[in-house]
Amino acid sequence: MFSSSVADAPLIREPLHAPVAHLIRGGVVEGIHYGSVVVLGTDGKVDFQLGDIEAAFYPRSALKPVQAVAMVRAGLPLDDELLSLTAASHSGEERHLAGTRRILELAGLTEAHLRNVPDMPFDPVVRDTWVREGRPPSRLAQNCSGKHAAMLYTCVLNDWPLEGYLDPVHPLQQAIAEIVEDLTGQRIARVTVDGCGAPLFSVSLHGLARAAARVTTAAPGTPEARVADAMRAHAEMASGSGRDVAALMRAVPGLLAKDGFEGVQVAALPDGRAVAVKIADGANRARVPVAAAALARAGVDAAALAEFQGEALLGGGQPVGCVRPARSLDPVVVKACA
């Protein structure tokens, strides 16, 4: 279905984004979110595109399933909840912290070995509880701790040094970069540092969608299928209670979905249909309704997407508008708003 050849790196340029969502208040367009959208069909070809899907960009945490695949290919033996946590941007709930501790225990390591940035839990309710209890930021609570614990475990299994495991020239990161290029089908344009301290690889939005499709269409038992199965079966472990990305996977049978900071969303179905979204200004409020509209373009049942229309805009405590996907997306799931 998909070619395994690797193309040249995408061009580093100012992306030619297009309007993807309108902020409607009282029937007037109050604001416009620009961005880019790509929809792939079952044959891997582009069925729909809006904006600039070929410019180099940073997928942020939307690339974590690919990083998890790379670690499984390198021998990481995790499955189920712990493999889902490996690909997580978790909320910092106790189950996420306990899972990260378990991965470290399997590696014979402790929290002290982690080199991600100390942080408070991502979930606001959990974070408020930490503040009330006087708990300080920790590497364990930071939303990428599962990935970092798995990175360390992979190093232990391969006799790679733990020191410098976040350096782009470290054998672990070289192995991950190789799989990023394999699954996206293109060379990495640039490497920088993600918020957690790990290397961040720049590809194109098209490449991100292609990688997600390759993960979901892989044969049972392969590293790709193991990651997809784990994330779908344990969606809250890959995100958290009440998170929209987990709700999306529950609502659409077989869907693999992953969000990323700065308005990135990728989702793919077992038959190879895939969508990827980048909101130019990083607005989270536009990410979900635009992704839902893209999934509708891909043929997902509108009824399954009804709850992903975005939060209502309030005026005086009453709904007066919404964030509505641009008409060029031909949304069929978003009702008219005030």
CSV table of C-alpha atoms in Angstrom, one decimal:
chain,number,residue,atom,x,y,z
A,1,MET,CA,0.0,0.0,0.0
A,2,PHE,CA,2.7,2.4,1.0
A,3,SER,CA,6.2,2.9,-0.6
A,4,SER,CA,9.1,2.4,1.7
A,5,SER,CA,11.4,4.8,-0.1
A,6,VAL,CA,12.6,7.8,1.7
A,7,ALA,CA,12.3,11.2,0.0
A,8,ASP,CA,14.3,14.3,0.5
A,9,ALA,CA,13.7,16.4,3.6
A,10,PRO,CA,10.8,18.9,3.4
A,11,LEU,CA,11.8,22.5,2.7
A,12,ILE,CA,12.3,24.9,5.7
A,13,ARG,CA,10.2,27.9,4.8
A,14,GLU,CA,7.4,30.1,6.1
A,15,PRO,CA,4.4,27.8,5.8
A,16,LEU,CA,1.7,28.9,3.4
A,17,HIS,CA,-1.2,28.3,5.9
A,18,ALA,CA,-4.8,28.9,5.0
A,19,PRO,CA,-7.9,29.7,7.1
A,20,VAL,CA,-9.0,26.5,8.8
A,21,ALA,CA,-11.4,27.8,11.4
A,22,HIS,CA,-13.5,30.8,12.1
A,23,LEU,CA,-14.3,32.2,15.6
A,24,ILE,CA,-18.0,33.1,15.3
A,25,ARG,CA,-19.7,35.4,17.9
A,26,GLY,CA,-23.2,36.5,17.4
A,27,GLY,CA,-23.2,35.6,13.7
A,28,VAL,CA,-20.0,37.6,13.0
A,29,VAL,CA,-16.6,36.3,12.3
A,30,GLU,CA,-14.6,37.6,15.2
A,31,GLY,CA,-11.4,35.8,14.5
A,32,ILE,CA,-9.7,33.4,12.1
A,33,HIS,CA,-7.4,30.5,12.9
A,34,TYR,CA,-4.9,29.7,10.1
A,35,GLY,CA,-3.3,26.3,9.6
A,36,SER,CA,-2.9,23.3,7.4
A,37,VAL,CA,-4.8,20.0,7.0
A,38,VAL,CA,-4.2,16.8,5.1
A,39,VAL,CA,-6.4,13.8,4.5
A,40,LEU,CA,-5.0,10.6,3.1
A,41,GLY,CA,-7.2,7.9,1.5
A,42,THR,CA,-6.8,4.1,1.9
A,43,ASP,CA,-4.3,4.1,-0.9
A,44,GLY,CA,-2.0,6.5,0.9
A,45,LYS,CA,-2.7,9.3,-1.6
A,46,VAL,CA,-3.8,12.8,-0.6
A,47,ASP,CA,-7.6,13.0,-0.9
A,48,PHE,CA,-7.7,16.6,0.5
A,49,GLN,CA,-5.3,19.3,1.5
A,50,LEU,CA,-5.6,22.8,2.8
A,51,GLY,CA,-2.8,25.2,3.5
A,52,ASP,CA,0.8,23.9,3.3
A,53,ILE,CA,1.2,20.2,3.9
A,54,GLU,CA,4.8,19.9,2.6
A,55,ALA,CA,6.7,22.6,4.5
A,56,ALA,CA,8.9,21.4,7.4
A,57,PHE,CA,7.3,21.7,10.8
A,58,TYR,CA,7.6,20.2,14.2
A,59,PRO,CA,5.0,17.5,15.1
A,60,ARG,CA,5.8,17.9,18.8
A,61,SER,CA,4.2,15.1,20.8
A,62,ALA,CA,2.1,13.9,17.8
A,63,LEU,CA,5.3,12.0,16.8
A,64,LYS,CA,5.4,10.0,20.0
A,65,PRO,CA,3.8,6.9,18.6
A,66,VAL,CA,6.6,6.8,16.0
A,67,GLN,CA,9.2,7.2,18.8
A,68,ALA,CA,7.5,4.3,20.6
A,69,VAL,CA,7.7,2.1,17.5
A,70,ALA,CA,11.4,2.8,17.2
A,71,MET,CA,11.9,1.7,20.8
A,72,VAL,CA,9.9,-1.5,20.3
A,73,ARG,CA,12.0,-2.2,17.2
A,74,ALA,CA,15.1,-1.8,19.4
A,75,GLY,CA,13.8,-4.4,21.8
A,76,LEU,CA,11.6,-2.6,24.3
A,77,PRO,CA,9.4,-5.5,25.6
A,78,LEU,CA,6.5,-3.4,26.9
A,79,ASP,CA,2.8,-3.9,25.9
A,80,ASP,CA,-0.6,-2.8,27.1
A,81,GLU,CA,-0.7,0.1,29.6
A,82,LEU,CA,3.0,0.6,29.8
A,83,LEU,CA,3.5,0.7,26.0
A,84,SER,CA,0.6,3.2,25.8
A,85,LEU,CA,2.4,5.3,28.4
A,86,THR,CA,5.6,5.2,26.4
A,87,ALA,CA,3.7,7.1,23.7
A,88,ALA,CA,1.9,9.4,26.1
A,89,SER,CA,1.5,13.1,26.8
A,90,HIS,CA,0.0,12.1,30.1
A,91,SER,CA,-2.0,14.2,32.6
A,92,GLY,CA,0.1,13.4,35.6
A,93,GLU,CA,-2.5,11.2,37.3
A,94,GLU,CA,-1.3,8.7,39.9
A,95,ARG,CA,-1.7,5.8,37.4
A,96,HIS,CA,0.7,7.7,35.0
A,97,LEU,CA,3.2,8.2,37.8
A,98,ALA,CA,2.9,4.6,38.9
A,99,GLY,CA,3.3,3.3,35.4
A,100,THR,CA,6.5,5.4,34.9
A,101,ARG,CA,7.9,4.1,38.1
A,102,ARG,CA,7.2,0.5,36.9
A,103,ILE,CA,9.0,1.1,33.6
A,104,LEU,CA,12.0,2.4,35.6
A,105,GLU,CA,11.9,-0.6,38.0
A,106,LEU,CA,11.9,-3.0,35.0
A,107,ALA,CA,15.1,-1.2,33.8
A,108,GLY,CA,16.6,-1.3,37.3
A,109,LEU,CA,16.5,2.5,37.5
A,110,THR,CA,14.9,5.3,39.5
A,111,GLU,CA,13.4,8.7,38.9
A,112,ALA,CA,16.9,10.2,39.5
A,113,HIS,CA,17.9,8.8,36.1
A,114,LEU,CA,15.3,10.8,34.2
A,115,ARG,CA,16.5,13.8,32.4
A,116,ASN,CA,13.2,15.3,31.3
A,117,VAL,CA,12.3,18.8,32.7
A,118,PRO,CA,10.7,18.8,36.1
A,119,ASP,CA,7.1,20.0,35.9
A,120,MET,CA,3.7,20.0,37.6
A,121,PRO,CA,1.0,17.6,36.3
A,122,PHE,CA,-0.6,18.7,33.0
A,123,ASP,CA,-4.2,18.1,34.1
A,124,PRO,CA,-5.4,21.3,35.8
A,125,VAL,CA,-7.4,19.5,38.5
A,126,VAL,CA,-4.4,17.3,39.4
A,127,ARG,CA,-2.1,20.2,39.3
A,128,ASP,CA,-4.3,22.2,41.7
A,129,THR,CA,-4.2,19.3,44.1
A,130,TRP,CA,-0.5,19.2,44.0
A,131,VAL,CA,-0.3,22.9,44.7
A,132,ARG,CA,-2.7,22.6,47.7
A,133,GLU,CA,-0.6,19.7,49.0
A,134,GLY,CA,2.7,21.7,48.5
A,135,ARG,CA,4.1,19.1,46.2
A,136,PRO,CA,7.0,20.5,44.0
A,137,PRO,CA,7.5,20.0,40.3
A,138,SER,CA,9.0,16.6,39.4
A,139,ARG,CA,10.4,14.8,36.5
A,140,LEU,CA,7.9,12.0,37.2
A,141,ALA,CA,4.9,14.3,36.9
A,142,GLN,CA,6.1,15.9,33.6
A,143,ASN,CA,3.8,14.7,30.8
A,144,CYS,CA,6.7,13.0,28.8
A,145,SER,CA,8.0,10.9,31.8
A,146,GLY,CA,6.7,7.6,30.4
A,147,LYS,CA,8.6,8.2,27.1
A,148,HIS,CA,11.8,9.1,29.0
A,149,ALA,CA,11.5,6.0,31.2
A,150,ALA,CA,11.1,3.8,28.1
A,151,MET,CA,14.0,5.5,26.5
A,152,LEU,CA,16.2,4.7,29.5
A,153,TYR,CA,14.9,1.1,29.5
A,154,THR,CA,15.7,0.8,25.8
A,155,CYS,CA,19.3,2.0,26.5
A,156,VAL,CA,19.7,-0.6,29.3
A,157,LEU,CA,18.5,-3.4,27.0
A,158,ASN,CA,20.9,-2.4,24.3
A,159,ASP,CA,23.9,-1.7,26.5
A,160,TRP,CA,23.8,1.9,25.4
A,161,PRO,CA,25.0,4.5,27.8
A,162,LEU,CA,22.4,6.2,30.0
A,163,GLU,CA,24.5,9.4,30.1
A,164,GLY,CA,23.5,11.7,27.3
A,165,TYR,CA,20.5,9.6,26.2
A,166,LEU,CA,18.9,12.9,25.0
A,167,ASP,CA,21.8,13.8,22.7
A,168,PRO,CA,20.9,13.6,19.0
A,169,VAL,CA,24.1,11.6,18.4
A,170,HIS,CA,23.3,9.1,21.1
A,171,PRO,CA,22.6,5.6,19.6
A,172,LEU,CA,19.1,5.7,21.0
A,173,GLN,CA,18.2,8.9,19.2
A,174,GLN,CA,20.0,7.8,16.1
A,175,ALA,CA,17.8,4.7,16.1
A,176,ILE,CA,14.6,6.8,16.6
A,177,ALA,CA,15.6,9.2,13.8
A,178,GLU,CA,16.0,6.3,11.5
A,179,ILE,CA,12.5,5.1,12.2
A,180,VAL,CA,11.1,8.6,11.9
A,181,GLU,CA,12.5,8.8,8.4
A,182,ASP,CA,11.3,5.2,7.6
A,183,LEU,CA,7.7,5.8,8.6
A,184,THR,CA,7.3,9.4,7.4
A,185,GLY,CA,9.0,8.5,4.1
A,186,GLN,CA,11.2,11.5,4.2
A,187,ARG,CA,14.5,12.8,5.5
A,188,ILE,CA,14.4,14.8,8.7
A,189,ALA,CA,14.7,18.5,7.9
A,190,ARG,CA,16.1,19.7,11.2
A,191,VAL,CA,16.6,18.5,14.8
A,192,THR,CA,16.0,20.8,17.8
A,193,VAL,CA,15.0,20.2,21.4
A,194,ASP,CA,11.4,19.5,22.5
A,195,GLY,CA,9.9,21.0,25.6
A,196,CYS,CA,10.8,17.9,27.7
A,197,GLY,CA,14.4,18.0,26.5
A,198,ALA,CA,14.3,15.2,24.0
A,199,PRO,CA,15.3,15.7,20.3
A,200,LEU,CA,12.5,17.0,18.2
A,201,PHE,CA,12.5,16.0,14.5
A,202,SER,CA,11.1,18.3,11.8
A,203,VAL,CA,9.2,16.6,9.0
A,204,SER,CA,6.1,17.7,7.0
A,205,LEU,CA,2.4,17.4,7.9
A,206,HIS,CA,2.0,15.0,5.0
A,207,GLY,CA,4.9,12.9,6.4
A,208,LEU,CA,3.2,12.8,9.8
A,209,ALA,CA,-0.1,11.6,8.4
A,210,ARG,CA,1.8,9.0,6.3
A,211,ALA,CA,3.6,7.7,9.4
A,212,ALA,CA,0.3,7.4,11.3
A,213,ALA,CA,-1.2,5.4,8.5
A,214,ARG,CA,1.8,3.1,8.3
A,215,VAL,CA,1.5,2.4,12.1
A,216,THR,CA,-2.3,1.6,11.9
A,217,THR,CA,-2.0,-0.6,8.7
A,218,ALA,CA,0.9,-2.7,9.9
A,219,ALA,CA,0.6,-6.4,10.3
A,220,PRO,CA,-0.5,-7.8,13.7
A,221,GLY,CA,2.3,-8.4,16.1
A,222,THR,CA,4.7,-5.9,14.4
A,223,PRO,CA,6.1,-3.1,16.6
A,224,GLU,CA,3.8,-0.7,14.8
A,225,ALA,CA,0.7,-2.8,15.5
A,226,ARG,CA,1.7,-3.3,19.1
A,227,VAL,CA,1.9,0.5,19.7
A,228,ALA,CA,-1.4,1.1,17.9
A,229,ASP,CA,-3.1,-1.6,19.8
A,230,ALA,CA,-1.8,-0.5,23.2
A,231,MET,CA,-2.8,3.2,22.6
A,232,ARG,CA,-6.3,2.3,21.4
A,233,ALA,CA,-6.9,-0.2,24.2
A,234,HIS,CA,-5.5,2.2,26.9
A,235,ALA,CA,-6.3,5.6,25.5
A,236,GLU,CA,-6.4,7.3,29.0
A,237,MET,CA,-2.9,6.0,29.7
A,238,ALA,CA,-1.7,7.8,26.5
A,239,SER,CA,-3.4,11.0,27.7
A,240,GLY,CA,-5.6,11.2,30.7
A,241,SER,CA,-9.1,11.3,32.1
A,242,GLY,CA,-11.3,13.7,30.3
A,243,ARG,CA,-8.8,14.3,27.5
A,244,ASP,CA,-10.3,14.9,24.1
A,245,VAL,CA,-7.8,12.6,22.3
A,246,ALA,CA,-8.9,9.7,24.4
A,247,ALA,CA,-12.5,10.5,23.8
A,248,LEU,CA,-11.9,10.6,20.1
A,249,MET,CA,-10.4,7.1,20.1
A,250,ARG,CA,-13.3,5.8,22.1
A,251,ALA,CA,-15.8,7.4,19.8
A,252,VAL,CA,-14.4,6.2,16.5
A,253,PRO,CA,-13.7,2.4,16.4
A,254,GLY,CA,-10.2,1.5,15.4
A,255,LEU,CA,-8.9,5.1,15.4
A,256,LEU,CA,-5.4,5.9,16.6
A,257,ALA,CA,-5.1,9.6,17.6
A,258,LYS,CA,-2.3,11.7,19.1
A,259,ASP,CA,-2.2,15.4,19.9
A,260,GLY,CA,0.8,17.7,20.2
A,261,PHE,CA,1.5,21.1,21.6
A,262,GLU,CA,1.2,24.1,19.3
A,263,GLY,CA,-2.1,22.9,17.7
A,264,VAL,CA,-1.0,19.5,16.2
A,265,GLN,CA,-3.3,16.6,15.8
A,266,VAL,CA,-2.9,13.3,13.9
A,267,ALA,CA,-5.3,10.4,13.6
A,268,ALA,CA,-5.4,7.2,11.5
A,269,LEU,CA,-7.7,4.3,10.9
A,270,PRO,CA,-6.8,0.6,10.3
A,271,ASP,CA,-7.6,0.9,6.6
A,272,GLY,CA,-5.0,3.6,6.1
A,273,ARG,CA,-7.2,6.7,6.1
A,274,ALA,CA,-5.4,9.4,8.0
A,275,VAL,CA,-5.6,13.1,8.8
A,276,ALA,CA,-3.1,15.5,10.2
A,277,VAL,CA,-3.8,19.1,11.4
A,278,LYS,CA,-1.5,22.0,12.3
A,279,ILE,CA,-3.1,25.1,13.8
A,280,ALA,CA,-0.7,28.0,12.9
A,281,ASP,CA,-1.1,30.0,16.1
A,282,GLY,CA,-1.0,26.8,18.3
A,283,ALA,CA,-4.6,27.4,19.5
A,284,ASN,CA,-6.0,24.3,21.2
A,285,ARG,CA,-9.6,25.4,20.8
A,286,ALA,CA,-9.3,25.0,17.0
A,287,ARG,CA,-7.4,21.7,17.0
A,288,VAL,CA,-10.3,19.4,17.8
A,289,PRO,CA,-13.1,20.8,15.6
A,290,VAL,CA,-10.7,21.1,12.6
A,291,ALA,CA,-9.6,17.5,13.2
A,292,ALA,CA,-13.2,16.3,13.4
A,293,ALA,CA,-14.0,18.1,10.1
A,294,ALA,CA,-10.9,16.4,8.5
A,295,LEU,CA,-12.1,13.0,9.8
A,296,ALA,CA,-15.5,13.7,8.3
A,297,ARG,CA,-13.8,14.4,5.0
A,298,ALA,CA,-12.1,11.1,5.4
A,299,GLY,CA,-15.5,9.4,5.6
A,300,VAL,CA,-15.9,8.9,9.4
A,301,ASP,CA,-19.5,8.8,10.5
A,302,ALA,CA,-20.7,12.2,11.4
A,303,ALA,CA,-22.7,10.9,14.4
A,304,ALA,CA,-19.5,9.6,15.9
A,305,LEU,CA,-17.9,13.1,15.7
A,306,ALA,CA,-20.8,15.1,17.0
A,307,GLU,CA,-19.2,15.7,20.4
A,308,PHE,CA,-16.1,17.2,18.9
A,309,GLN,CA,-17.5,20.5,17.7
A,310,GLY,CA,-15.4,22.5,20.2
A,311,GLU,CA,-16.5,24.4,23.2
A,312,ALA,CA,-19.2,27.1,22.9
A,313,LEU,CA,-18.2,30.8,23.1
A,314,LEU,CA,-19.9,32.4,26.0
A,315,GLY,CA,-21.3,35.9,26.5
A,316,GLY,CA,-22.7,36.7,29.9
A,317,GLY,CA,-22.4,33.0,30.7
A,318,GLN,CA,-24.6,32.0,27.8
A,319,PRO,CA,-23.5,30.4,24.4
A,320,VAL,CA,-23.2,33.1,21.8
A,321,GLY,CA,-20.9,31.5,19.2
A,322,CYS,CA,-18.4,28.7,18.4
A,323,VAL,CA,-15.2,27.8,16.7
A,324,ARG,CA,-16.4,26.6,13.3
A,325,PRO,CA,-14.2,24.8,10.7
A,326,ALA,CA,-13.7,26.8,7.5
A,327,ARG,CA,-16.3,26.1,4.8
A,328,SER,CA,-13.4,24.8,2.6
A,329,LEU,CA,-13.3,21.8,4.9
A,330,ASP,CA,-17.0,21.1,4.0
A,331,PRO,CA,-17.8,20.2,7.6
A,332,VAL,CA,-20.8,17.9,8.0
A,333,VAL,CA,-20.5,17.5,11.8
A,334,VAL,CA,-20.7,21.1,13.0
A,335,LYS,CA,-24.1,22.7,13.3
A,336,ALA,CA,-24.6,26.4,12.8
A,337,CYS,CA,-23.8,28.5,15.8
A,338,ALA,CA,-25.0,31.9,16.9
